[in-house]
């Protein structure tokens, strides 16, 4: 999954033609490390339907605070410049696939 920064967020995420999943994470976050390989797998299988990015909240404080990201991992899905889904905390792959089904089955 590619990283996105505060500076690139609007162009890469908000102005995207397709849905975009952003994983807000930090290196010190254990649950973030648990969910990262699951998201990599989902991105590999469904990257044609939805774009995947990760944002390090320690290196990019502006965007997470503007979207009230207080706990990590937080996974936001953006469509048309708006947050259309938020998932907080690590989830098993099956749960994530179910939560994201409306975006990846289209």
PDB file of C-alpha atoms in Angstrom:
ATOM      1  CA  UNK A   1       0.000   0.000   0.000  1.00  0.00           C
ATOM      2  CA  UNK A   2       1.313   3.408  -0.928  1.00  0.00           C
ATOM      3  CA  UNK A   3       1.770   6.061   1.728  1.00  0.00           C
ATOM      4  CA  UNK A   4      -0.079   9.365   1.473  1.00  0.00           C
ATOM      5  CA  UNK A   5       0.912  12.596   3.238  1.00  0.00           C
ATOM      6  CA  UNK A   6      -1.021  15.631   4.433  1.00  0.00           C
ATOM      7  CA  UNK A   7       0.264  17.518   1.375  1.00  0.00           C
ATOM      8  CA  UNK A   8      -0.930  14.880  -1.112  1.00  0.00           C
ATOM      9  CA  UNK A   9      -4.192  13.958   0.608  1.00  0.00           C
ATOM     10  CA  UNK A  10      -6.550  16.186  -1.350  1.00  0.00           C
ATOM     11  CA  UNK A  11      -5.164  15.224  -4.771  1.00  0.00           C
ATOM     12  CA  UNK A  12      -4.695  11.498  -4.060  1.00  0.00           C
ATOM     13  CA  UNK A  13      -7.783  10.816  -1.933  1.00  0.00           C
ATOM     14  CA  UNK A  14     -10.450  13.514  -2.059  1.00  0.00           C
ATOM     15  CA  UNK A  15     -10.228  14.080  -5.830  1.00  0.00           C
ATOM     16  CA  UNK A  16     -10.018  10.385  -6.785  1.00  0.00           C
ATOM     17  CA  UNK A  17     -12.510   9.054  -9.334  1.00  0.00           C
ATOM     18  CA  UNK A  18     -12.929   5.805  -7.405  1.00  0.00           C
ATOM     19  CA  UNK A  19     -13.385   5.016  -3.709  1.00  0.00           C
ATOM     20  CA  UNK A  20     -10.229   5.342  -1.609  1.00  0.00           C
ATOM     21  CA  UNK A  21      -9.415   3.469   1.595  1.00  0.00           C
ATOM     22  CA  UNK A  22      -7.009   5.216   3.955  1.00  0.00           C
ATOM     23  CA  UNK A  23      -5.447   3.290   6.839  1.00  0.00           C
ATOM     24  CA  UNK A  24      -4.437   5.728   9.593  1.00  0.00           C
ATOM     25  CA  UNK A  25      -1.631   4.017  11.537  1.00  0.00           C
ATOM     26  CA  UNK A  26       1.590   4.483  13.534  1.00  0.00           C
ATOM     27  CA  UNK A  27       4.730   2.347  13.871  1.00  0.00           C
ATOM     28  CA  UNK A  28       4.231   1.886  17.637  1.00  0.00           C
ATOM     29  CA  UNK A  29       0.652   0.599  17.220  1.00  0.00           C
ATOM     30  CA  UNK A  30       0.367  -3.193  17.605  1.00  0.00           C
ATOM     31  CA  UNK A  31      -3.147  -3.546  16.146  1.00  0.00           C
ATOM     32  CA  UNK A  32      -1.997  -1.431  13.165  1.00  0.00           C
ATOM     33  CA  UNK A  33       0.733  -3.998  12.473  1.00  0.00           C
ATOM     34  CA  UNK A  34      -1.876  -6.791  12.722  1.00  0.00           C
ATOM     35  CA  UNK A  35      -4.222  -5.245  10.169  1.00  0.00           C
ATOM     36  CA  UNK A  36      -1.544  -4.056   7.666  1.00  0.00           C
ATOM     37  CA  UNK A  37      -0.922  -7.439   5.962  1.00  0.00           C
ATOM     38  CA  UNK A  38      -4.684  -8.050   5.748  1.00  0.00           C
ATOM     39  CA  UNK A  39      -5.176  -4.707   4.006  1.00  0.00           C
ATOM     40  CA  UNK A  40      -2.246  -5.507   1.688  1.00  0.00           C
ATOM     41  CA  UNK A  41      -4.001  -8.747   0.678  1.00  0.00           C
ATOM     42  CA  UNK A  42      -7.328  -6.977   0.081  1.00  0.00           C
ATOM     43  CA  UNK A  43      -5.548  -4.257  -1.918  1.00  0.00           C
ATOM     44  CA  UNK A  44      -3.877  -6.912  -4.063  1.00  0.00           C
ATOM     45  CA  UNK A  45      -7.185  -8.571  -4.823  1.00  0.00           C
ATOM     46  CA  UNK A  46      -9.419  -5.492  -5.192  1.00  0.00           C
ATOM     47  CA  UNK A  47      -7.084  -2.599  -6.073  1.00  0.00           C
ATOM     48  CA  UNK A  48      -8.820  -2.191  -9.416  1.00  0.00           C
ATOM     49  CA  UNK A  49     -12.083  -1.132  -7.704  1.00  0.00           C
ATOM     50  CA  UNK A  50     -10.807   0.865  -4.739  1.00  0.00           C
ATOM     51  CA  UNK A  51      -7.518   2.674  -4.121  1.00  0.00           C
ATOM     52  CA  UNK A  52      -5.562   1.903  -0.957  1.00  0.00           C
ATOM     53  CA  UNK A  53      -3.309   4.273   0.993  1.00  0.00           C
ATOM     54  CA  UNK A  54      -1.850   4.381   4.461  1.00  0.00           C
ATOM     55  CA  UNK A  55      -1.100   7.504   6.475  1.00  0.00           C
ATOM     56  CA  UNK A  56       1.327   7.626   9.388  1.00  0.00           C
ATOM     57  CA  UNK A  57      -0.462   9.781  11.981  1.00  0.00           C
ATOM     58  CA  UNK A  58       2.816  10.736  13.700  1.00  0.00           C
ATOM     59  CA  UNK A  59       4.330  12.116  10.487  1.00  0.00           C
ATOM     60  CA  UNK A  60       1.071  13.653   9.181  1.00  0.00           C
ATOM     61  CA  UNK A  61      -0.933  15.178  12.051  1.00  0.00           C
ATOM     62  CA  UNK A  62      -3.138  17.567  10.035  1.00  0.00           C
ATOM     63  CA  UNK A  63      -5.365  15.167   8.103  1.00  0.00           C
ATOM     64  CA  UNK A  64      -6.108  12.741  10.977  1.00  0.00           C
ATOM     65  CA  UNK A  65      -7.111  15.598  13.276  1.00  0.00           C
ATOM     66  CA  UNK A  66      -9.350  17.164  10.614  1.00  0.00           C
ATOM     67  CA  UNK A  67     -11.209  13.836  10.338  1.00  0.00           C
ATOM     68  CA  UNK A  68     -11.282  13.343  14.136  1.00  0.00           C
ATOM     69  CA  UNK A  69      -9.120  10.215  14.040  1.00  0.00           C
ATOM     70  CA  UNK A  70      -8.546   9.618  17.752  1.00  0.00           C
ATOM     71  CA  UNK A  71      -7.878   5.872  17.854  1.00  0.00           C
ATOM     72  CA  UNK A  72      -5.754   3.811  15.509  1.00  0.00           C
ATOM     73  CA  UNK A  73      -5.944   1.881  13.392  1.00  0.00           C
ATOM     74  CA  UNK A  74      -8.765   3.854  11.826  1.00  0.00           C
ATOM     75  CA  UNK A  75      -9.753   2.923   8.293  1.00  0.00           C
ATOM     76  CA  UNK A  76     -11.732   5.551   6.399  1.00  0.00           C
ATOM     77  CA  UNK A  77     -13.251   5.044   2.969  1.00  0.00           C
ATOM     78  CA  UNK A  78     -13.651   8.225   0.940  1.00  0.00           C
ATOM     79  CA  UNK A  79     -15.902   8.625  -2.062  1.00  0.00           C
ATOM     80  CA  UNK A  80     -16.510  11.901  -3.860  1.00  0.00           C
ATOM     81  CA  UNK A  81     -14.385  13.734  -1.293  1.00  0.00           C
ATOM     82  CA  UNK A  82     -16.479  12.526   1.668  1.00  0.00           C
ATOM     83  CA  UNK A  83     -16.006   9.853   4.334  1.00  0.00           C
ATOM     84  CA  UNK A  84     -18.530   7.128   3.524  1.00  0.00           C
ATOM     85  CA  UNK A  85     -17.306   4.460   5.983  1.00  0.00           C
ATOM     86  CA  UNK A  86     -15.161   4.385   9.130  1.00  0.00           C
ATOM     87  CA  UNK A  87     -13.769   1.256  10.762  1.00  0.00           C
ATOM     88  CA  UNK A  88     -11.912   1.711  14.061  1.00  0.00           C
ATOM     89  CA  UNK A  89      -9.650  -1.018  15.413  1.00  0.00           C
ATOM     90  CA  UNK A  90      -8.121  -4.159  13.961  1.00  0.00           C
ATOM     91  CA  UNK A  91     -10.532  -6.605  12.344  1.00  0.00           C
ATOM     92  CA  UNK A  92     -10.131 -10.112  10.884  1.00  0.00           C
ATOM     93  CA  UNK A  93      -9.939 -10.325   7.092  1.00  0.00           C
ATOM     94  CA  UNK A  94     -13.460 -11.747   6.720  1.00  0.00           C
ATOM     95  CA  UNK A  95     -14.911  -8.863   8.751  1.00  0.00           C
ATOM     96  CA  UNK A  96     -13.022  -6.260   6.726  1.00  0.00           C
ATOM     97  CA  UNK A  97     -14.109  -7.845   3.446  1.00  0.00           C
ATOM     98  CA  UNK A  98     -17.711  -7.777   4.660  1.00  0.00           C
ATOM     99  CA  UNK A  99     -17.423  -4.129   5.782  1.00  0.00           C
ATOM    100  CA  UNK A 100     -15.895  -3.164   2.423  1.00  0.00           C
ATOM    101  CA  UNK A 101     -18.147  -5.353   0.251  1.00  0.00           C
ATOM    102  CA  UNK A 102     -20.171  -2.447  -1.128  1.00  0.00           C
ATOM    103  CA  UNK A 103     -16.949  -0.925  -2.531  1.00  0.00           C
ATOM    104  CA  UNK A 104     -15.133  -4.054  -3.746  1.00  0.00           C
ATOM    105  CA  UNK A 105     -18.016  -6.003  -5.283  1.00  0.00           C
ATOM    106  CA  UNK A 106     -19.128  -3.239  -7.642  1.00  0.00           C
TER     107      UNK A 106
END
